[in-house]
Amino acid sequence: MKENKMNALEIHNKIEENKEKSIETLIDFVKQPSISRDVEAVEKCSRYLKSLMIDLGIDTRIYKTEGNPIVYGEVSSNNKNARTVLFYGHYDVQPPDPLEEWDSPPFNPTIRNGRLYGRGAGDNKGQLLAHVLAVKTILEKEESLPINVKFVFEGEEEIGSKSLTKFVENNKELLETDVVITSDGPIHDSGAPMVVFGVRGVMNFQLELKTAKTDNHSGNKGGVIPNPAWILNEVLYSMKDKDDYVTIDGFYDDVLKPTGKEMELIEKLPFDPENLAKVYGVEKIELDKKTFYERLMFLPTLTINGLVSGYTKEGTKNIIPKKATAKMEVRMVKNQNPEDLFEKIKNHVKKINPDVKVIQQEEDMYPSRTSSELPISEKVIAAVKKAYKIDPIVLPSMGGSLPDYIWTKVLGKPSIMVPYANADEANHAPNENMDLDCFMKGIHCSVEIINGLK
Ligand SMILES: [Zn+2]
């Protein structure tokens, strides 16, 4: 299809013309109380979404899984050699509790001050709908899309995306694509758009040491039996040095150094340590910008999430505890592997104290990163810039974890995150909302991404 600037302008005008209808569609969608664990409501919402997409001209079907259904849609381009983009999102929502803290009912979406308040408005219904409405608007003005578009909307994101991995594993041909785009979470709090290329993985585990059948009198037995809290602390203390570097053998073996381009991106990121300290509730941030972002995006962490031993309530109780536990996690970066790290941690603990048990908790989430230097990555960055008319903040990775590896590792495709919601969307909290300007900008941005990838 040849470039047609007039049509691009017409499409953007059409998006604005359709504004009221688009907001009505969002309101209707948010009315669906699709809390992940409410199987009936989730299934109803999947059928609702399917018929909505079909009405908008998208070939859509529902795939049953062991958990909640996946809504899959596609629109093929007339151009046989066209690229393909896969938009991923989720139609399930968090529970709305505590209800009394909402200013309007969570499933009776209400507009106030240019925002739509309702559970799921930003996370993630407003964002996934932006992609759908972008395709619909292009089809109103053009005979065909410039590229093939696929949609995967799951119903279990808020409870760990358990069925998605299997679905992707079993449907690689169906999901064949050049790139996966996810719009979830907020834009930068400065109002700048963001393009995010990766996440850290997470592995949870627990250290446990039991030294007696019961807690013991700390006077009558003090000095003659071991105290598990002290012993466990020795093990913990052996895991890091004074500069906060992890001393477990091989912990950093697979860590990749940031590339020159990634260092350039770090240079361009905003950095206001005073404000960050305020936001984090700490006295100050003593790291320079380069170290701050390198540690947040390119280095793994070893964190004690909780320590439990003995008596911890008000007042005193003179005991020697019978047991001590440390709840811990590793945030992994690209190339690191949870099974391998778990072995390394176990070997380390065994060397220091073989009585301490290392127990794995829950399932691991692998790290994921797509190169921002791929031609397709550059096209997406350019499209976002065109839509928002400012340079996006480009993050090589975020510090947190999402199941992005399903796209990069299981499907084996580049995956890029372009959030559309306002920074104060209050996702997972009372009064969740989607700024309607952000919603509209999202539709424009999806159009630019689709046009930009041709
Ligand atoms: Zn969420």
Coordinates of C-alpha atoms and ligand atoms in Angstrom, one line a residue:
M1 CA 0.0 0.0 0.0
K2 CA 1.4 3.4 -0.9
E3 CA 1.9 6.1 1.7
N4 CA -1.1 8.4 1.7
K5 CA -0.7 11.3 4.0
M6 CA -4.2 12.6 3.4
N7 CA -5.6 9.3 4.7
A8 CA -3.4 9.4 7.8
L9 CA -4.8 12.8 8.6
E10 CA -8.3 11.6 7.9
I11 CA -7.9 8.7 10.2
H12 CA -6.7 10.9 13.1
N13 CA -9.7 13.2 12.4
K14 CA -12.0 10.3 12.4
I15 CA -10.7 9.2 15.8
E16 CA -11.7 12.6 17.2
E17 CA -15.1 12.4 15.5
N18 CA -15.7 9.0 17.1
K19 CA -14.6 10.2 20.5
E20 CA -18.0 10.0 22.2
K21 CA -18.8 6.6 20.8
S22 CA -15.4 5.3 21.8
I23 CA -15.9 6.5 25.4
E24 CA -19.3 4.9 25.5
T25 CA -17.8 1.7 24.3
L26 CA -15.2 1.9 27.1
I27 CA -17.9 2.7 29.7
D28 CA -19.8 -0.4 28.6
F29 CA -16.7 -2.6 28.8
V30 CA -15.7 -1.4 32.3
K31 CA -19.3 -2.2 33.5
Q32 CA -18.3 -5.9 33.1
P33 CA -17.2 -7.0 36.6
S34 CA -14.5 -9.3 35.3
I35 CA -12.6 -10.0 38.5
S36 CA -10.1 -12.7 37.6
R37 CA -11.4 -15.3 40.2
D38 CA -15.0 -14.8 39.2
V39 CA -15.1 -17.4 36.5
E40 CA -18.7 -16.6 35.4
A41 CA -18.1 -12.9 35.1
V42 CA -14.8 -13.4 33.3
E43 CA -16.4 -15.7 30.8
K44 CA -19.3 -13.3 30.2
C45 CA -16.7 -10.5 29.7
S46 CA -14.8 -12.7 27.2
R47 CA -18.0 -13.2 25.2
Y48 CA -18.8 -9.5 25.4
L49 CA -15.3 -8.6 24.1
K50 CA -15.6 -11.1 21.3
S51 CA -18.8 -9.7 20.0
L52 CA -17.6 -6.1 20.4
M53 CA -14.5 -6.9 18.3
I54 CA -16.6 -8.8 15.7
D55 CA -18.9 -5.7 15.5
L56 CA -15.9 -3.6 14.8
G57 CA -14.8 -5.8 11.9
I58 CA -12.2 -8.0 13.6
D59 CA -12.3 -11.7 13.1
T60 CA -12.4 -12.9 16.7
R61 CA -12.7 -16.2 18.5
I62 CA -12.4 -17.5 22.0
Y63 CA -9.9 -20.1 23.1
K64 CA -10.7 -22.1 26.1
T65 CA -7.8 -22.8 28.5
E66 CA -7.5 -24.7 31.8
G67 CA -8.2 -21.3 33.4
N68 CA -9.9 -18.2 31.9
P69 CA -10.6 -17.9 28.2
I70 CA -8.3 -16.1 25.8
V71 CA -9.9 -13.7 23.3
Y72 CA -8.0 -13.9 20.0
G73 CA -8.7 -11.6 17.1
E74 CA -7.0 -10.8 13.7
V75 CA -7.3 -8.6 10.7
S76 CA -5.1 -9.5 7.7
S77 CA -3.8 -6.9 5.3
N78 CA -4.4 -7.1 1.6
N79 CA -0.7 -6.8 1.2
K80 CA 0.7 -10.4 1.2
N81 CA 4.2 -9.3 2.3
A82 CA 2.9 -7.1 5.1
R83 CA 4.5 -7.3 8.6
T84 CA 2.4 -8.4 11.5
V85 CA 2.0 -6.8 14.9
L86 CA 0.5 -8.7 17.9
F87 CA -1.2 -6.5 20.5
Y88 CA -1.4 -8.2 23.9
G89 CA -3.7 -7.1 26.8
H90 CA -5.9 -8.4 29.5
Y91 CA -9.6 -8.0 30.1
D92 CA -9.7 -9.4 33.7
V93 CA -9.5 -6.9 36.6
Q94 CA -8.4 -6.7 40.2
P95 CA -11.0 -7.0 43.0
P96 CA -12.3 -3.5 43.8
D97 CA -12.0 -3.8 47.6
P98 CA -12.1 -1.7 49.8
L99 CA -15.4 -0.6 48.3
E100 CA -16.0 2.2 50.8
E101 CA -13.0 4.1 49.5
W102 CA -14.5 4.5 46.0
D103 CA -16.2 7.8 45.2
S104 CA -18.4 6.1 42.7
P105 CA -19.1 2.4 42.3
P106 CA -16.3 0.5 40.6
F107 CA -18.5 -1.2 38.1
N108 CA -20.7 1.8 37.4
P109 CA -18.1 3.8 35.5
T110 CA -18.4 7.6 36.0
I111 CA -16.8 10.5 34.3
R112 CA -15.4 13.2 36.5
N113 CA -12.8 15.9 35.5
G114 CA -12.1 14.3 32.2
R115 CA -11.4 10.9 33.7
L116 CA -13.3 7.7 33.6
Y117 CA -13.5 6.1 37.1
G118 CA -14.0 2.4 37.3
R119 CA -12.2 -0.8 38.0
G120 CA -10.3 -1.8 35.0
A121 CA -10.6 1.6 33.2
G122 CA -6.8 1.9 33.0
D123 CA -5.7 -1.6 33.9
N124 CA -6.2 -2.8 31.2
K125 CA -9.5 -2.3 29.4
G126 CA -9.0 1.3 28.3
Q127 CA -5.5 0.4 26.9
L128 CA -6.5 -2.7 25.0
L129 CA -9.5 -1.0 23.6
A130 CA -7.3 1.7 22.2
H131 CA -5.7 -0.9 20.0
V132 CA -9.0 -2.3 18.9
L133 CA -10.5 1.2 18.1
A134 CA -7.4 2.1 16.2
V135 CA -7.9 -0.9 13.8
K136 CA -11.6 -0.1 13.6
T137 CA -10.9 3.6 12.6
I138 CA -8.3 2.7 10.0
L139 CA -10.8 0.2 8.4
E140 CA -13.4 3.0 8.3
K141 CA -11.1 5.0 6.1
E142 CA -9.1 2.4 4.2
E143 CA -9.8 -0.7 2.3
S144 CA -7.3 -2.7 4.2
L145 CA -4.8 -2.4 7.1
P146 CA -1.2 -1.6 6.0
I147 CA 0.0 -4.6 8.2
N148 CA -1.6 -7.7 9.7
V149 CA -2.8 -7.2 13.2
K150 CA -3.4 -9.9 15.8
F151 CA -4.9 -9.5 19.3
V152 CA -4.4 -11.7 22.3
F153 CA -6.5 -10.6 25.3
E154 CA -6.2 -12.9 28.3
G155 CA -8.4 -13.2 31.4
E156 CA -5.8 -14.2 34.0
E157 CA -3.2 -11.5 34.0
E158 CA -4.0 -10.3 37.5
I159 CA -3.5 -13.8 38.9
G160 CA -0.3 -14.7 37.1
S161 CA -1.1 -15.4 33.5
K162 CA -0.9 -19.2 34.2
S163 CA -2.7 -20.3 31.0
L164 CA -1.0 -17.9 28.6
T165 CA 2.3 -19.7 28.5
K166 CA 0.6 -23.0 27.4
F167 CA -1.6 -21.1 24.9
V168 CA 1.4 -19.5 23.3
E169 CA 3.4 -22.8 23.3
N170 CA 0.6 -24.6 21.5
N171 CA -0.3 -21.8 19.0
K172 CA 3.0 -20.5 17.8
E173 CA 1.9 -20.6 14.1
L174 CA -1.3 -18.7 14.9
L175 CA 0.6 -16.1 16.8
E176 CA 3.4 -15.7 14.3
T177 CA 4.3 -12.0 14.4
D178 CA 7.2 -9.5 13.9
V179 CA 6.6 -7.8 17.2
V180 CA 4.4 -7.9 20.3
I181 CA 3.2 -4.6 21.7
T182 CA 1.8 -4.4 25.2
S183 CA 0.1 -1.3 26.6
D184 CA -0.3 -1.6 30.3
G185 CA 0.7 0.5 33.3
P186 CA 1.2 4.3 33.3
I187 CA 3.1 6.8 31.2
H188 CA 5.9 8.8 32.9
D189 CA 4.7 11.1 35.6
S190 CA 6.1 14.1 33.7
G191 CA 3.4 13.2 31.1
A192 CA 6.0 11.9 28.6
P193 CA 5.2 8.7 26.8
M194 CA 7.4 5.7 27.5
V195 CA 8.7 2.8 25.4
V196 CA 10.0 -0.1 27.6
F197 CA 12.1 -2.9 26.3
G198 CA 12.4 -5.3 29.1
V199 CA 11.7 -6.4 32.7
R200 CA 13.6 -8.2 35.4
G201 CA 12.7 -11.7 36.4
V202 CA 11.9 -12.8 39.9
M203 CA 12.7 -15.9 41.9
N204 CA 11.3 -16.3 45.4
F205 CA 12.8 -18.5 48.0
Q206 CA 13.0 -19.0 51.7
L207 CA 15.9 -19.9 54.2
E208 CA 14.8 -21.9 57.2
L209 CA 16.7 -23.1 60.2
K210 CA 15.1 -25.0 63.1
T211 CA 17.2 -25.8 66.1
A212 CA 14.7 -27.0 68.7
K213 CA 11.3 -28.6 69.1
T214 CA 10.0 -25.6 71.0
D215 CA 11.0 -22.1 72.1
N216 CA 13.2 -22.3 75.2
H217 CA 13.7 -20.3 78.3
S218 CA 16.5 -17.8 77.6
G219 CA 17.8 -17.8 81.1
N220 CA 17.5 -21.5 82.1
K221 CA 19.0 -22.6 78.8
G222 CA 20.8 -19.3 77.8
G223 CA 24.3 -20.0 76.5
V224 CA 23.9 -23.8 76.3
I225 CA 21.7 -24.3 73.2
P226 CA 22.0 -22.6 69.8
N227 CA 19.9 -19.7 68.7
P228 CA 18.6 -20.0 65.0
A229 CA 18.2 -16.3 64.6
W230 CA 21.9 -15.6 65.1
I231 CA 22.9 -18.5 63.0
L232 CA 20.7 -17.6 60.1
N233 CA 22.0 -14.0 60.3
E234 CA 25.5 -15.4 59.7
V235 CA 24.3 -17.1 56.5
L236 CA 22.6 -13.9 55.4
Y237 CA 25.7 -11.8 56.2
S238 CA 27.8 -14.1 54.1
M239 CA 25.8 -13.3 51.0
K240 CA 26.8 -9.7 50.4
D241 CA 29.8 -7.5 50.9
K242 CA 29.9 -3.9 52.3
D243 CA 29.4 -2.4 48.8
D244 CA 26.1 -4.3 48.5
Y245 CA 27.5 -6.7 45.9
V246 CA 26.4 -10.3 46.2
T247 CA 29.2 -12.7 47.1
I248 CA 27.5 -15.9 46.1
D249 CA 29.8 -17.8 43.7
G250 CA 28.8 -17.2 40.1
F251 CA 25.9 -14.9 40.9
Y252 CA 26.9 -12.4 38.2
D253 CA 28.3 -14.9 35.7
D254 CA 25.6 -14.5 33.1
V255 CA 25.0 -10.7 33.5
L256 CA 25.5 -8.8 30.3
K257 CA 27.0 -5.3 30.3
P258 CA 24.8 -2.6 28.9
T259 CA 25.6 -1.8 25.3
G260 CA 26.8 1.6 24.2
K261 CA 23.3 2.4 22.9
E262 CA 21.8 1.4 26.2
M263 CA 24.2 3.6 28.1
E264 CA 23.2 6.4 25.7
L265 CA 19.6 5.8 26.6
I266 CA 20.5 6.0 30.3
E267 CA 22.1 9.3 29.7
K268 CA 18.8 10.7 28.4
L269 CA 16.6 9.5 31.3
P270 CA 15.3 12.0 33.7
F271 CA 16.9 11.8 37.2
D272 CA 15.9 13.9 40.2
P273 CA 17.4 12.2 43.3
E274 CA 15.7 14.6 45.7
N275 CA 12.3 13.9 44.3
L276 CA 13.0 10.2 44.1
A277 CA 14.0 10.2 47.8
K278 CA 10.7 11.9 48.6
V279 CA 8.7 9.4 46.5
Y280 CA 10.5 6.4 48.1
G281 CA 10.2 7.9 51.6
V282 CA 14.0 7.7 52.2
E283 CA 16.4 10.3 53.5
K284 CA 18.4 10.5 50.2
I285 CA 19.5 8.7 47.1
E286 CA 23.3 8.6 47.2
L287 CA 23.8 7.0 43.8
D288 CA 24.7 8.9 40.6
K289 CA 22.4 8.6 37.6
K290 CA 24.5 6.0 35.8
T291 CA 24.8 3.8 38.8
F292 CA 21.2 4.2 39.8
Y293 CA 19.8 3.1 36.4
E294 CA 22.5 0.4 35.9
R295 CA 21.5 -1.2 39.2
L296 CA 17.8 -0.9 38.4
M297 CA 17.9 -2.3 34.9
F298 CA 21.1 -4.2 34.3
L299 CA 22.0 -5.8 37.6
P300 CA 20.3 -8.5 39.6
T301 CA 19.3 -8.0 43.2
L302 CA 19.3 -10.3 46.3
T303 CA 16.7 -9.0 48.7
I304 CA 15.5 -10.0 52.1
N305 CA 11.8 -9.5 52.0
G306 CA 11.1 -10.6 55.6
L307 CA 12.8 -12.0 58.7
V308 CA 10.8 -14.0 61.2
S309 CA 12.1 -15.5 64.4
G310 CA 11.0 -15.7 68.1
Y311 CA 8.8 -13.1 69.8
T312 CA 8.0 -10.0 67.8
K313 CA 4.9 -8.5 69.5
E314 CA 4.6 -5.7 72.1
G315 CA 6.7 -6.0 75.3
T316 CA 9.2 -8.7 76.0
K317 CA 9.3 -12.5 76.2
N318 CA 12.6 -14.1 77.2
I319 CA 13.0 -17.0 74.9
I320 CA 15.5 -18.7 72.6
P321 CA 13.4 -19.1 69.4
K322 CA 13.1 -22.6 68.0
K323 CA 13.2 -21.5 64.4
A324 CA 14.3 -18.6 62.1
T325 CA 13.1 -17.9 58.6
A326 CA 14.2 -15.4 55.9
K327 CA 11.9 -14.7 53.0
M328 CA 14.0 -13.7 50.0
E329 CA 14.0 -13.0 46.3
V330 CA 16.3 -12.5 43.4
R331 CA 15.4 -10.1 40.6
M332 CA 17.2 -11.4 37.6
V333 CA 18.3 -9.6 34.5
K334 CA 18.5 -10.8 30.9
N335 CA 20.4 -14.1 30.4
Q336 CA 20.2 -15.1 34.0
N337 CA 18.3 -18.3 34.7
P338 CA 16.3 -19.0 37.9
E339 CA 17.2 -22.7 38.1
D340 CA 20.9 -22.0 37.8
L341 CA 20.7 -19.2 40.4
F342 CA 18.8 -21.4 42.8
E343 CA 21.5 -24.0 42.6
K344 CA 24.2 -21.4 43.2
I345 CA 22.4 -20.1 46.3
K346 CA 21.9 -23.6 47.6
N347 CA 25.6 -24.4 47.1
H348 CA 26.5 -21.2 49.0
V349 CA 24.2 -21.8 51.9
K350 CA 25.5 -25.4 52.1
K351 CA 29.0 -24.2 52.4
I352 CA 28.2 -21.7 55.2
N353 CA 25.8 -23.9 57.1
P354 CA 24.4 -27.2 55.8
D355 CA 21.6 -27.2 58.4
V356 CA 19.9 -24.2 56.8
K357 CA 17.2 -25.3 54.3
V358 CA 16.7 -23.4 51.0
I359 CA 13.1 -23.7 49.8
Q360 CA 11.8 -22.5 46.5
Q361 CA 8.6 -20.5 46.7
E362 CA 6.0 -20.2 43.9
E363 CA 6.8 -20.2 40.2
D364 CA 9.7 -18.2 38.8
M365 CA 9.2 -15.4 36.3
Y366 CA 12.0 -15.2 33.7
P367 CA 13.7 -11.9 32.8
S368 CA 13.1 -10.5 29.4
R369 CA 14.7 -7.9 27.2
T370 CA 14.4 -6.8 23.6
S371 CA 17.1 -4.8 21.9
S372 CA 16.1 -1.2 21.4
E373 CA 18.5 -1.2 18.4
L374 CA 16.4 -3.5 16.2
P375 CA 15.0 -1.7 13.2
I376 CA 11.5 -2.6 14.4
S377 CA 12.2 -1.2 17.8
E378 CA 13.3 2.1 16.2
K379 CA 10.1 2.1 14.2
V380 CA 8.0 1.8 17.3
I381 CA 9.9 4.6 19.1
A382 CA 9.4 6.8 16.0
A383 CA 5.7 6.0 15.9
V384 CA 5.2 6.9 19.6
K385 CA 7.1 10.1 19.1
K386 CA 4.9 11.0 16.1
A387 CA 1.7 10.3 18.1
Y388 CA 2.7 12.3 21.2
K389 CA 4.7 14.9 19.4
I390 CA 7.5 14.6 22.0
D391 CA 10.4 12.3 22.5
P392 CA 9.4 9.2 24.5
I393 CA 11.3 8.1 27.5
V394 CA 13.0 4.9 26.3
L395 CA 13.7 2.4 29.1
P396 CA 16.0 -0.5 28.2
S397 CA 14.3 -2.3 31.1
M398 CA 12.2 -1.6 34.1
G399 CA 13.1 -2.8 37.6
G400 CA 9.9 -4.7 38.1
S401 CA 8.7 -8.1 36.7
L402 CA 6.0 -9.0 34.2
P403 CA 5.6 -12.2 32.2
D404 CA 7.1 -10.6 29.1
Y405 CA 9.3 -13.7 28.6
I406 CA 6.2 -15.5 27.3
W407 CA 6.7 -13.3 24.1
T408 CA 10.5 -13.2 24.0
K409 CA 11.4 -16.7 25.2
V410 CA 8.4 -18.9 24.5
L411 CA 7.2 -17.2 21.3
G412 CA 10.7 -15.9 20.6
K413 CA 9.7 -12.5 19.2
P414 CA 10.7 -8.9 20.1
S415 CA 8.3 -7.5 22.7
I416 CA 7.9 -3.8 23.4
M417 CA 5.8 -2.1 26.1
V418 CA 4.1 1.2 25.3
P419 CA 1.9 2.2 28.3
Y420 CA -1.1 4.5 27.6
A421 CA -2.6 5.2 31.1
N422 CA -2.1 8.4 33.1
A423 CA 0.6 8.2 35.8
D424 CA -2.0 8.4 38.5
E425 CA -4.4 5.8 37.1
A426 CA -4.6 4.2 40.6
N427 CA -4.4 0.7 39.2
H428 CA -5.2 -2.0 41.8
A429 CA -6.4 0.8 44.1
P430 CA -9.7 2.5 44.9
N431 CA -10.8 5.1 42.3
E432 CA -8.9 3.6 39.4
N433 CA -9.3 5.9 36.5
M434 CA -8.3 6.5 32.9
D435 CA -7.7 10.0 31.8
L436 CA -9.8 10.3 28.6
D437 CA -7.1 12.4 26.9
C438 CA -4.7 9.5 27.5
F439 CA -7.3 7.1 26.2
M440 CA -7.7 9.1 23.0
K441 CA -3.9 9.6 22.6
G442 CA -3.6 5.8 23.0
I443 CA -5.9 5.3 19.9
H444 CA -3.9 7.7 17.9
C445 CA -0.7 6.1 19.0
S446 CA -1.9 2.6 18.0
V447 CA -2.7 4.0 14.6
E448 CA 0.8 5.4 14.3
I449 CA 2.3 2.1 15.4
I450 CA 0.3 0.2 12.8
N451 CA 1.2 2.8 10.1
G452 CA 4.8 3.0 11.2
L453 CA 5.4 -0.7 10.9
K454 CA 4.4 -1.0 7.3
Ligands
ZN1 ZN -3.0 -5.0 37.0

